[in-house]
């Protein structure tokens, strides 16, 4: 993690000399390394390790420069996007102005249409006035016709009244004759019914008396027989007596049945008599109605005579009516001619004013149409230009977005490669530490003096971090690893100090190894 932090810090530094500092430091370091290796006989594998680390440092610097370029490119593209956004807002304002102009043109067109509709309405009113004048002429003509028809109707009504009077006289006569006939018929029926009723009543009374006499005679004979022949004295005649009694009983029942029939017939006759009396009363009412009809007949005859007298008085005035009708027709015709002349003059003046108005309206419409067409063409041109600019802006924005996506992808690739290189550097540092330690140990073993001069691990700390331990030294032993973090002028001095401390150690290891 500490190595990764150092790598991140070294990769985030920005300086103006970052493009050439890596190469200059690497070249100086190579020269010093060659001089040191020639003077101190540095082993071949150590020099190869150092060269590899230097190569990796150069690659790392190249990636840092590409990242810096990408950042500068990203800033340029953001400025370009902001500029395009400003152009977009200006184009939106232009589009709003175009829409306002279009709405103004639509309002002008609507005003022209309203004026045209008003003119059409006035023309329609003039046509309606003309139609009203024609209708007035037709109505006056119809009135004359109706007067003639009314006169004819009056004549026909008079004729109908005469016919109705004649018919009424005939009907009155027929009604009187029919009523007289009916009254005579009803009187005859009443006489016959009265005679029949009297006969029936007489027969009934006579039969009733006969039955009473017969019953009294029978009762007296029976009483006499019973007194002459008592039952206790002559028991032998009891059967004859019983049969006689039975016969008497049957006769009594027959007489009672006949009596009931006679009573029911009497009731029927009384009912018929009541109905006949009612009919007689109605006939009396008919007689009264007959008198009323006679009086109404006299009244109608008086009215007929009055109507005939009026007809006789009216017929001499027919010539006066004809003259009045002719005068009314002439007067109506003259008034109609005057009104038609006035209407014609009014229509001619209206036609002349309408023609002048149409000419003025046509000129105004042509002028306004040309102005509107020119304005519409200008607005369409501006709108097309705005659309083209917007399309170009959109295409530029799309290209910028695609380029940003590409640079972002490249940046991600660089970051992945950087992480992989960091891992590789870590592995190389570990290998270098192991090899240095192994070489030192092997030198000590081969010399047979494990108690030789001890290695001052504190002296191997870097100048930038004097308090670091051996681990920190081993992490910083990649020669070019700490160099990208600073590109100032003091970098050469730190490299020289670092080499001054590393080279004795390497020389010591080589001496022990020999």
Short mmCIF file of C-alpha atoms in Angstrom, two decimals:
data_model
loop_
_atom_site.label_atom_id
_atom_site.label_comp_id
_atom_site.label_asym_id
_atom_site.label_seq_id
_atom_site.Cartn_x
_atom_site.Cartn_y
_atom_site.Cartn_z
CA UNK A 1 0.00 0.00 0.00
CA UNK A 2 2.87 2.44 0.72
CA UNK A 3 4.33 1.75 -2.69
CA UNK A 4 0.99 2.42 -4.31
CA UNK A 5 0.67 5.74 -2.43
CA UNK A 6 4.13 6.80 -3.56
CA UNK A 7 3.29 5.82 -7.11
CA UNK A 8 0.04 7.81 -7.01
CA UNK A 9 1.77 10.86 -5.61
CA UNK A 10 4.44 10.71 -8.25
CA UNK A 11 1.88 10.30 -11.05
CA UNK A 12 -0.31 13.25 -9.94
CA UNK A 13 2.44 15.91 -10.01
CA UNK A 14 2.18 18.46 -12.84
CA UNK A 15 5.19 20.40 -14.03
CA UNK A 16 6.23 22.19 -17.21
CA UNK A 17 9.39 20.07 -17.57
CA UNK A 18 7.58 16.72 -17.27
CA UNK A 19 8.03 16.08 -20.97
CA UNK A 20 11.86 16.04 -20.84
CA UNK A 21 12.78 15.60 -17.20
CA UNK A 22 12.47 11.83 -17.30
CA UNK A 23 14.80 11.50 -20.25
CA UNK A 24 17.38 13.94 -18.81
CA UNK A 25 17.42 12.20 -15.44
CA UNK A 26 17.57 8.82 -17.08
CA UNK A 27 20.49 9.85 -19.29
CA UNK A 28 22.46 11.32 -16.39
CA UNK A 29 21.69 8.31 -14.31
CA UNK A 30 22.88 6.02 -17.11
CA UNK A 31 26.15 7.94 -17.40
CA UNK A 32 26.74 7.80 -13.66
CA UNK A 33 25.78 4.15 -13.58
CA UNK A 34 28.24 3.32 -16.37
CA UNK A 35 31.02 5.28 -14.66
CA UNK A 36 30.23 3.61 -11.36
CA UNK A 37 30.07 0.16 -12.89
CA UNK A 38 33.38 0.68 -14.71
CA UNK A 39 35.05 2.10 -11.62
CA UNK A 40 33.63 -0.33 -9.13
CA UNK A 41 33.09 -3.38 -11.29
CA UNK A 42 29.29 -3.64 -10.82
CA UNK A 43 27.96 -7.12 -11.60
CA UNK A 44 26.23 -7.71 -14.88
CA UNK A 45 22.94 -8.84 -13.40
CA UNK A 46 22.72 -5.74 -11.18
CA UNK A 47 23.29 -3.45 -14.10
CA UNK A 48 20.63 -5.34 -16.08
CA UNK A 49 18.22 -4.92 -13.20
CA UNK A 50 18.94 -1.25 -13.01
CA UNK A 51 18.54 -0.84 -16.76
CA UNK A 52 15.21 -2.64 -16.66
CA UNK A 53 14.02 -0.43 -13.84
CA UNK A 54 15.11 2.63 -15.76
CA UNK A 55 13.21 1.39 -18.81
CA UNK A 56 10.10 0.90 -16.74
CA UNK A 57 10.52 4.40 -15.29
CA UNK A 58 10.61 5.85 -18.80
CA UNK A 59 7.46 3.95 -19.75
CA UNK A 60 5.79 5.23 -16.61
CA UNK A 61 6.74 8.80 -17.51
CA UNK A 62 5.35 8.32 -20.99
CA UNK A 63 2.03 7.23 -19.52
CA UNK A 64 2.00 10.23 -17.21
CA UNK A 65 2.55 12.54 -20.15
CA UNK A 66 -0.28 10.86 -22.09
CA UNK A 67 -2.55 11.26 -19.05
CA UNK A 68 -1.62 14.94 -18.83
CA UNK A 69 -2.44 15.35 -22.52
CA UNK A 70 -5.75 13.63 -21.98
CA UNK A 71 -6.55 15.98 -19.11
CA UNK A 72 -5.71 19.04 -21.19
CA UNK A 73 -7.80 17.60 -24.02
CA UNK A 74 -10.65 16.99 -21.59
CA UNK A 75 -10.53 20.63 -20.42
CA UNK A 76 -10.54 21.83 -24.01
CA UNK A 77 -13.52 19.63 -24.82
CA UNK A 78 -15.45 20.84 -21.71
CA UNK A 79 -14.86 24.43 -22.81
CA UNK A 80 -16.08 23.46 -26.26
CA UNK A 81 -19.20 21.85 -24.74
CA UNK A 82 -19.90 24.99 -22.70
CA UNK A 83 -19.52 27.07 -25.84
CA UNK A 84 -21.95 24.79 -27.67
CA UNK A 85 -24.41 25.08 -24.78
CA UNK A 86 -24.23 28.87 -25.02
CA UNK A 87 -24.85 28.66 -28.77
CA UNK A 88 -27.76 26.34 -28.07
CA UNK A 89 -29.35 28.84 -25.68
CA UNK A 90 -28.88 31.63 -28.23
CA UNK A 91 -30.50 29.44 -30.89
CA UNK A 92 -33.38 28.76 -28.52
CA UNK A 93 -33.86 32.50 -28.08
CA UNK A 94 -33.79 32.93 -31.86
CA UNK A 95 -36.35 30.14 -32.20
CA UNK A 96 -38.60 31.88 -29.66
CA UNK A 97 -38.32 35.10 -31.66
CA UNK A 98 -39.25 33.20 -34.82
CA UNK A 99 -42.25 31.70 -33.02
CA UNK A 100 -43.33 35.13 -31.78
CA UNK A 101 -43.08 36.51 -35.31
CA UNK A 102 -45.09 33.56 -36.59
CA UNK A 103 -47.78 34.12 -33.95
CA UNK A 104 -47.86 37.83 -34.91
CA UNK A 105 -48.39 36.85 -38.54
CA UNK A 106 -51.15 34.46 -37.51
CA UNK A 107 -52.85 37.25 -35.53
CA UNK A 108 -52.61 39.57 -38.54
CA UNK A 109 -54.09 36.87 -40.73
CA UNK A 110 -56.88 36.37 -38.21
CA UNK A 111 -57.65 40.11 -38.23
CA UNK A 112 -57.79 40.08 -42.03
CA UNK A 113 -60.13 37.10 -41.91
CA UNK A 114 -62.37 38.87 -39.38
CA UNK A 115 -62.55 41.95 -41.62
CA UNK A 116 -63.41 39.71 -44.54
CA UNK A 117 -66.15 38.01 -42.53
CA UNK A 118 -67.55 41.41 -41.49
CA UNK A 119 -67.68 42.51 -45.13
CA UNK A 120 -69.38 39.25 -46.07
CA UNK A 121 -71.87 39.78 -43.25
CA UNK A 122 -72.69 43.28 -44.51
CA UNK A 123 -73.19 41.92 -48.01
CA UNK A 124 -75.43 39.22 -46.60
CA UNK A 125 -77.47 41.86 -44.75
CA UNK A 126 -77.92 43.82 -47.99
CA UNK A 127 -79.07 40.67 -49.72
CA UNK A 128 -81.48 40.00 -46.88
CA UNK A 129 -82.86 43.56 -47.20
CA UNK A 130 -83.42 42.97 -50.87
CA UNK A 131 -85.13 39.70 -50.13
CA UNK A 132 -87.26 41.44 -47.50
CA UNK A 133 -88.38 44.03 -50.08
CA UNK A 134 -89.28 41.26 -52.50
CA UNK A 135 -91.13 39.50 -49.70
CA UNK A 136 -93.05 42.70 -48.90
CA UNK A 137 -94.11 42.91 -52.53
CA UNK A 138 -95.19 39.29 -52.44
CA UNK A 139 -97.06 39.80 -49.17
CA UNK A 140 -98.97 42.81 -50.51
CA UNK A 141 -99.82 40.80 -53.58
CA UNK A 142 -100.97 37.95 -51.39
CA UNK A 143 -103.11 40.36 -49.35
CA UNK A 144 -104.91 41.47 -52.51
CA UNK A 145 -105.49 37.88 -53.45
CA UNK A 146 -106.77 37.14 -49.96
CA UNK A 147 -109.17 40.10 -50.16
CA UNK A 148 -110.57 38.76 -53.41
CA UNK A 149 -110.83 35.28 -51.96
CA UNK A 150 -112.48 36.68 -48.84
CA UNK A 151 -115.06 38.47 -50.96
CA UNK A 152 -115.73 35.26 -52.82
CA UNK A 153 -115.97 33.42 -49.52
CA UNK A 154 -118.50 35.95 -48.27
CA UNK A 155 -120.63 35.42 -51.37
CA UNK A 156 -120.35 31.69 -50.94
CA UNK A 157 -121.22 32.02 -47.25
CA UNK A 158 -124.35 33.96 -48.14
CA UNK A 159 -125.35 31.25 -50.56
CA UNK A 160 -124.62 28.63 -47.95
CA UNK A 161 -126.74 30.54 -45.41
CA UNK A 162 -129.67 30.60 -47.81
CA UNK A 163 -129.30 26.89 -48.48
CA UNK A 164 -128.99 26.17 -44.77
CA UNK A 165 -132.15 28.20 -44.09
CA UNK A 166 -134.06 26.26 -46.68
CA UNK A 167 -132.77 23.00 -45.28
CA UNK A 168 -133.71 24.08 -41.78
CA UNK A 169 -137.25 24.90 -42.91
CA UNK A 170 -137.56 21.48 -44.49
CA UNK A 171 -136.14 19.82 -41.40
CA UNK A 172 -138.52 21.75 -39.15
CA UNK A 173 -141.46 20.67 -41.19
CA UNK A 174 -140.35 17.04 -41.20
CA UNK A 175 -139.71 17.18 -37.44
CA UNK A 176 -143.12 18.65 -36.76
CA UNK A 177 -144.81 16.02 -38.88
CA UNK A 178 -142.84 13.23 -37.20
CA UNK A 179 -143.65 14.56 -33.74
CA UNK A 180 -147.33 14.82 -34.55
CA UNK A 181 -147.31 11.27 -35.88
CA UNK A 182 -145.47 10.00 -32.80
CA UNK A 183 -147.82 11.82 -30.41
CA UNK A 184 -150.85 10.31 -32.14
CA UNK A 185 -149.24 6.91 -32.05
CA UNK A 186 -148.43 7.26 -28.36
CA UNK A 187 -151.96 8.42 -27.58
CA UNK A 188 -153.39 5.39 -29.39
CA UNK A 189 -151.03 3.10 -27.51
CA UNK A 190 -152.04 4.73 -24.24
CA UNK A 191 -155.72 4.23 -25.00
CA UNK A 192 -155.20 0.57 -25.88
CA UNK A 193 -153.03 0.02 -22.80
CA UNK A 194 -155.61 1.62 -20.58
CA UNK A 195 -158.38 -0.50 -22.07
CA UNK A 196 -156.26 -3.63 -21.73
CA UNK A 197 -155.41 -2.75 -18.17
CA UNK A 198 -159.05 -2.19 -17.28
CA UNK A 199 -160.01 -5.52 -18.88
CA UNK A 200 -157.27 -7.32 -17.02
CA UNK A 201 -158.26 -5.76 -13.74
CA UNK A 202 -161.90 -6.62 -14.29
CA UNK A 203 -161.07 -10.24 -15.17
CA UNK A 204 -158.83 -10.52 -12.18
CA UNK A 205 -161.44 -9.17 -9.84
CA UNK A 206 -164.09 -11.39 -11.33
CA UNK A 207 -161.93 -14.51 -11.03
CA UNK A 208 -160.98 -13.59 -7.52
CA UNK A 209 -164.61 -13.26 -6.56
CA UNK A 210 -165.42 -16.60 -8.21
CA UNK A 211 -162.60 -18.29 -6.37
CA UNK A 212 -163.73 -16.83 -3.09
CA UNK A 213 -167.27 -17.96 -3.75
CA UNK A 214 -166.11 -21.43 -4.75
CA UNK A 215 -163.92 -21.70 -1.65
CA UNK A 216 -166.78 -20.61 0.57
CA UNK A 217 -169.08 -23.08 -1.12
CA UNK A 218 -166.61 -25.90 -0.69
CA UNK A 219 -166.03 -25.03 2.93
CA UNK A 220 -169.74 -24.92 3.68
CA UNK A 221 -170.37 -28.25 1.96
CA UNK A 222 -167.49 -29.82 3.77
CA UNK A 223 -168.68 -28.48 7.06
CA UNK A 224 -172.13 -29.77 6.37
CA UNK A 225 -170.84 -33.24 5.49
CA UNK A 226 -168.73 -33.40 8.57
CA UNK A 227 -171.63 -32.43 10.72
CA UNK A 228 -173.92 -34.96 9.13
CA UNK A 229 -171.42 -37.88 9.26
CA UNK A 230 -169.15 -37.75 12.27
CA UNK A 231 -166.17 -40.13 12.28
CA UNK A 232 -167.06 -41.86 15.54
CA UNK A 233 -170.46 -42.93 14.26
CA UNK A 234 -169.53 -44.15 10.85
CA UNK A 235 -166.02 -45.48 10.76
CA UNK A 236 -166.69 -47.14 7.45
CA UNK A 237 -166.70 -43.88 5.49
CA UNK A 238 -163.26 -42.72 6.67
CA UNK A 239 -161.44 -43.77 3.46
CA UNK A 240 -163.88 -41.84 1.34
CA UNK A 241 -163.45 -38.92 3.59
CA UNK A 242 -159.72 -39.08 3.31
CA UNK A 243 -159.81 -39.20 -0.46
CA UNK A 244 -162.21 -36.31 -0.53
CA UNK A 245 -159.98 -34.39 1.83
CA UNK A 246 -157.03 -35.07 -0.38
CA UNK A 247 -158.93 -33.84 -3.42
CA UNK A 248 -159.93 -30.73 -1.58
CA UNK A 249 -156.38 -30.16 -0.58
CA UNK A 250 -155.24 -30.47 -4.22
CA UNK A 251 -157.91 -28.05 -5.33
CA UNK A 252 -156.84 -25.59 -2.64
CA UNK A 253 -153.25 -25.82 -3.86
CA UNK A 254 -154.38 -25.26 -7.45
CA UNK A 255 -156.39 -22.27 -6.40
CA UNK A 256 -153.43 -20.87 -4.47
CA UNK A 257 -151.20 -21.31 -7.52
CA UNK A 258 -153.74 -19.55 -9.70
CA UNK A 259 -154.00 -16.82 -7.07
CA UNK A 260 -150.22 -16.35 -7.12
CA UNK A 261 -150.24 -16.22 -10.91
CA UNK A 262 -152.99 -13.65 -10.85
CA UNK A 263 -151.10 -11.55 -8.27
CA UNK A 264 -147.91 -11.68 -10.35
CA UNK A 265 -149.89 -10.75 -13.44
CA UNK A 266 -151.43 -7.90 -11.48
CA UNK A 267 -147.96 -6.68 -10.51
CA UNK A 268 -146.87 -6.86 -14.14
CA UNK A 269 -149.92 -4.95 -15.24
CA UNK A 270 -149.28 -2.31 -12.59
CA UNK A 271 -145.70 -2.04 -13.82
CA UNK A 272 -146.87 -1.70 -17.42
CA UNK A 273 -149.39 0.87 -16.29
CA UNK A 274 -146.61 2.88 -14.58
CA UNK A 275 -144.48 2.72 -17.72
CA UNK A 276 -147.42 3.86 -19.83
CA UNK A 277 -148.03 6.72 -17.43
CA UNK A 278 -144.37 7.71 -17.75
CA UNK A 279 -144.66 7.56 -21.52
CA UNK A 280 -147.73 9.71 -21.31
CA UNK A 281 -145.85 12.22 -19.19
CA UNK A 282 -143.02 12.18 -21.72
CA UNK A 283 -145.52 12.71 -24.49
CA UNK A 284 -146.78 15.70 -22.57
CA UNK A 285 -143.16 16.93 -22.42
CA UNK A 286 -142.87 16.27 -26.15
CA UNK A 287 -145.92 18.40 -26.62
CA UNK A 288 -144.24 21.16 -24.68
CA UNK A 289 -141.09 20.66 -26.80
CA UNK A 290 -143.27 20.83 -29.82
CA UNK A 291 -144.49 24.23 -28.69
CA UNK A 292 -140.91 25.35 -28.15
CA UNK A 293 -139.98 24.08 -31.61
CA UNK A 294 -142.86 26.00 -33.03
CA UNK A 295 -141.61 29.14 -31.34
CA UNK A 296 -138.01 28.52 -32.54
CA UNK A 297 -139.37 27.91 -36.02
CA UNK A 298 -141.06 31.29 -35.97
CA UNK A 299 -137.87 32.90 -34.74
CA UNK A 300 -135.84 31.25 -37.50
CA UNK A 301 -138.36 32.32 -40.08
CA UNK A 302 -137.99 35.87 -38.83
CA UNK A 303 -134.19 35.59 -39.10
CA UNK A 304 -134.49 34.19 -42.62
CA UNK A 305 -136.67 37.11 -43.63
CA UNK A 306 -134.12 39.51 -42.07
CA UNK A 307 -131.24 37.86 -43.93
CA UNK A 308 -133.11 37.99 -47.19
CA UNK A 309 -133.76 41.65 -46.64
CA UNK A 310 -130.06 42.22 -45.92
CA UNK A 311 -129.09 40.31 -49.05
CA UNK A 312 -131.43 42.45 -51.05
CA UNK A 313 -129.79 45.54 -49.54
CA UNK A 314 -126.23 44.23 -50.12
CA UNK A 315 -126.54 43.31 -53.78
CA UNK A 316 -126.94 46.93 -54.98
CA UNK A 317 -123.61 47.71 -53.19
CA UNK A 318 -121.65 45.11 -55.25
CA UNK A 319 -120.56 47.76 -57.74
CA UNK A 320 -119.27 49.91 -54.89
CA UNK A 321 -117.26 46.94 -53.59
CA UNK A 322 -115.79 46.28 -57.02
CA UNK A 323 -114.76 49.93 -57.34
CA UNK A 324 -113.18 49.88 -53.86
CA UNK A 325 -111.30 46.70 -54.75
CA UNK A 326 -109.95 48.24 -57.96
CA UNK A 327 -108.85 51.39 -56.12
CA UNK A 328 -107.10 49.31 -53.45
CA UNK A 329 -105.33 47.26 -56.11
CA UNK A 330 -104.15 50.36 -57.95
CA UNK A 331 -102.94 51.98 -54.75
CA UNK A 332 -101.09 48.82 -53.67
CA UNK A 333 -99.57 48.50 -57.15
CA UNK A 334 -98.33 52.11 -57.06
CA UNK A 335 -96.86 51.66 -53.59
CA UNK A 336 -95.19 48.46 -54.70
CA UNK A 337 -93.68 50.18 -57.76
CA UNK A 338 -92.31 52.99 -55.57
CA UNK A 339 -90.81 50.50 -53.11
CA UNK A 340 -89.28 48.48 -55.93
CA UNK A 341 -87.71 51.61 -57.40
CA UNK A 342 -86.28 52.53 -53.98
CA UNK A 343 -84.96 49.02 -53.53
CA UNK A 344 -83.35 49.07 -56.99
CA UNK A 345 -81.65 52.40 -56.26
CA UNK A 346 -80.46 51.13 -52.90
CA UNK A 347 -79.16 47.93 -54.44
CA UNK A 348 -77.34 49.82 -57.20
CA UNK A 349 -75.65 52.08 -54.62
CA UNK A 350 -74.80 49.06 -52.53
CA UNK A 351 -73.39 47.24 -55.56
CA UNK A 352 -71.21 50.26 -56.43
CA UNK A 353 -69.97 50.55 -52.85
CA UNK A 354 -69.43 46.80 -52.72
CA UNK A 355 -67.35 46.91 -55.91
CA UNK A 356 -65.22 49.74 -54.54
CA UNK A 357 -64.88 47.90 -51.26
CA UNK A 358 -63.93 44.69 -53.06
CA UNK A 359 -61.25 46.53 -55.04
CA UNK A 360 -59.82 48.12 -51.89
CA UNK A 361 -59.98 44.80 -50.09
CA UNK A 362 -58.28 42.98 -52.97
CA UNK A 363 -55.48 45.57 -53.05
CA UNK A 364 -55.03 45.36 -49.29
CA UNK A 365 -55.11 41.58 -49.37
CA UNK A 366 -52.54 41.46 -52.19
CA UNK A 367 -50.23 43.87 -50.36
CA UNK A 368 -50.65 42.07 -47.07
CA UNK A 369 -50.21 38.69 -48.74
CA UNK A 370 -46.94 39.81 -50.38
CA UNK A 371 -45.69 41.20 -47.07
CA UNK A 372 -46.69 38.05 -45.24
CA UNK A 373 -45.09 35.82 -47.86
CA UNK A 374 -41.86 37.82 -47.70
CA UNK A 375 -41.86 37.72 -43.91
CA UNK A 376 -42.63 34.02 -43.94
CA UNK A 377 -39.76 33.38 -46.37
CA UNK A 378 -37.41 35.36 -44.15
CA UNK A 379 -38.58 33.51 -41.07
CA UNK A 380 -38.30 30.17 -42.84
CA UNK A 381 -34.75 31.05 -43.89
CA UNK A 382 -33.87 32.01 -40.33
CA UNK A 383 -35.51 28.87 -39.06
CA UNK A 384 -33.61 26.74 -41.56
CA UNK A 385 -30.35 28.42 -40.58
CA UNK A 386 -31.17 27.88 -36.94
CA UNK A 387 -31.96 24.24 -37.65
CA UNK A 388 -28.71 23.77 -39.56
CA UNK A 389 -26.75 25.43 -36.75
CA UNK A 390 -28.56 23.30 -34.23
CA UNK A 391 -27.87 20.18 -36.26
CA UNK A 392 -24.20 21.13 -36.59
CA UNK A 393 -24.07 21.84 -32.88
CA UNK A 394 -25.71 18.52 -32.17
CA UNK A 395 -23.30 16.71 -34.49
CA UNK A 396 -20.32 18.49 -32.89
CA UNK A 397 -21.68 17.62 -29.49
CA UNK A 398 -22.12 14.01 -30.52
CA UNK A 399 -18.59 13.90 -31.94
CA UNK A 400 -17.27 15.54 -28.77
CA UNK A 401 -19.15 13.03 -26.68
CA UNK A 402 -17.79 10.14 -28.72
CA UNK A 403 -14.26 11.57 -28.45
CA UNK A 404 -14.72 11.99 -24.71
CA UNK A 405 -15.87 8.40 -24.50
CA UNK A 406 -12.83 7.30 -26.48
CA UNK A 407 -10.46 9.31 -24.28
CA UNK A 408 -12.17 8.00 -21.19
CA UNK A 409 -11.69 4.49 -22.48
CA UNK A 410 -8.02 5.24 -23.19
CA UNK A 411 -7.64 6.74 -19.74
CA UNK A 412 -9.13 3.62 -18.18
CA UNK A 413 -6.77 1.49 -20.26
CA UNK A 414 -3.85 3.64 -19.10
CA UNK A 415 -4.93 3.27 -15.50
CA UNK A 416 -5.14 -0.49 -15.85
CA UNK A 417 -1.72 -0.56 -17.52
CA UNK A 418 -0.34 1.69 -14.82
CA UNK A 419 -1.65 -0.62 -12.14
CA UNK A 420 -0.14 -3.61 -13.89
CA UNK A 421 3.21 -1.81 -14.23
CA UNK A 422 3.04 -0.90 -10.56
CA UNK A 423 2.57 -4.54 -9.71
CA UNK A 424 5.47 -5.47 -11.93
CA UNK A 425 7.67 -2.84 -10.29
CA UNK A 426 6.72 -4.24 -6.91
CA UNK A 427 7.76 -7.69 -8.02
CA UNK A 428 11.02 -6.34 -9.47
CA UNK A 429 11.76 -4.51 -6.26
CA UNK A 430 11.22 -7.70 -4.31
CA UNK A 431 13.51 -9.58 -6.66
CA UNK A 432 16.15 -6.86 -6.42
CA UNK A 433 15.98 -6.89 -2.65
CA UNK A 434 16.28 -10.65 -2.62
CA UNK A 435 19.17 -10.61 -5.05
CA UNK A 436 21.03 -7.90 -3.11
CA UNK A 437 20.45 -9.73 0.15
CA UNK A 438 21.46 -13.02 -1.44
CA UNK A 439 24.59 -11.49 -2.91
CA UNK A 440 25.53 -10.02 0.43
CA UNK A 441 24.91 -13.29 2.21
CA UNK A 442 26.82 -15.23 -0.40
CA UNK A 443 29.70 -12.79 -0.15
CA UNK A 444 29.83 -13.19 3.58
CA UNK A 445 29.65 -16.96 3.36
CA UNK A 446 32.38 -17.23 0.75
CA UNK A 447 34.71 -14.92 2.59
CA UNK A 448 34.23 -17.00 5.73
CA UNK A 449 33.96 -13.96 7.85
CA UNK A 450 30.42 -13.60 9.07
CA UNK A 451 31.73 -11.17 11.70
CA UNK A 452 32.96 -8.69 9.10
CA UNK A 453 31.95 -5.08 8.83
CA UNK A 454 28.26 -4.75 9.39
CA UNK A 455 26.04 -3.02 6.90
CA UNK A 456 24.64 0.27 8.18
CA UNK A 457 20.96 -0.13 7.26
CA UNK A 458 20.16 3.30 8.58
CA UNK A 459 22.64 4.83 6.18
CA UNK A 460 20.79 3.26 3.27
CA UNK A 461 17.70 5.40 3.81
CA UNK A 462 16.75 7.79 1.08
CA UNK A 463 17.53 11.47 1.40
CA UNK A 464 13.92 12.40 1.15
CA UNK A 465 13.00 10.02 3.99
CA UNK A 466 16.00 9.83 6.33
CA UNK A 467 14.05 8.00 8.99
CA UNK A 468 12.96 5.07 6.87
CA UNK A 469 13.92 1.53 7.62
CA UNK A 470 15.43 -1.12 5.39
CA UNK A 471 12.02 -1.89 4.00
CA UNK A 472 11.63 1.70 2.91
CA UNK A 473 15.08 1.54 1.34
CA UNK A 474 14.19 -1.64 -0.48
CA UNK A 475 10.98 -0.05 -1.71
CA UNK A 476 12.95 2.92 -3.05
CA UNK A 477 15.77 0.92 -4.59
CA UNK A 478 14.11 0.91 -7.94
CA UNK A 479 16.29 3.68 -9.31
CA UNK A 480 13.70 5.41 -11.36
CA UNK A 481 10.75 4.75 -9.05
CA UNK A 482 10.97 7.87 -6.90
CA UNK A 483 12.21 10.03 -9.71
CA UNK A 484 8.82 10.66 -11.45
CA UNK A 485 7.39 12.12 -8.27
CA UNK A 486 9.55 15.26 -8.62
CA UNK A 487 10.94 16.98 -11.67
CA UNK A 488 12.69 19.90 -10.00
CA UNK A 489 16.36 20.83 -10.39
CA UNK A 490 17.28 19.08 -7.10
CA UNK A 491 16.43 15.69 -8.59
CA UNK A 492 19.97 15.18 -9.96
CA UNK A 493 21.44 15.85 -6.54
CA UNK A 494 19.15 13.28 -4.93
CA UNK A 495 20.09 10.72 -7.59
CA UNK A 496 23.77 11.36 -6.98
CA UNK A 497 23.28 10.98 -3.23
CA UNK A 498 21.33 7.82 -3.77
CA UNK A 499 24.05 6.37 -6.02
CA UNK A 500 26.69 7.44 -3.56
CA UNK A 501 24.99 5.35 -0.89
CA UNK A 502 24.03 2.41 -3.05
CA UNK A 503 27.35 1.97 -4.83
CA UNK A 504 29.42 1.29 -1.68
CA UNK A 505 26.95 -1.33 -0.66
CA UNK A 506 27.17 -2.97 -4.04
CA UNK A 507 30.97 -2.72 -4.02
CA UNK A 508 31.06 -4.23 -0.57
CA UNK A 509 28.86 -7.07 -1.69
CA UNK A 510 31.12 -7.69 -4.66
CA UNK A 511 34.24 -7.68 -2.52
CA UNK A 512 32.72 -10.16 -0.14
CA UNK A 513 31.60 -12.23 -3.12
CA UNK A 514 35.14 -12.28 -4.55
#
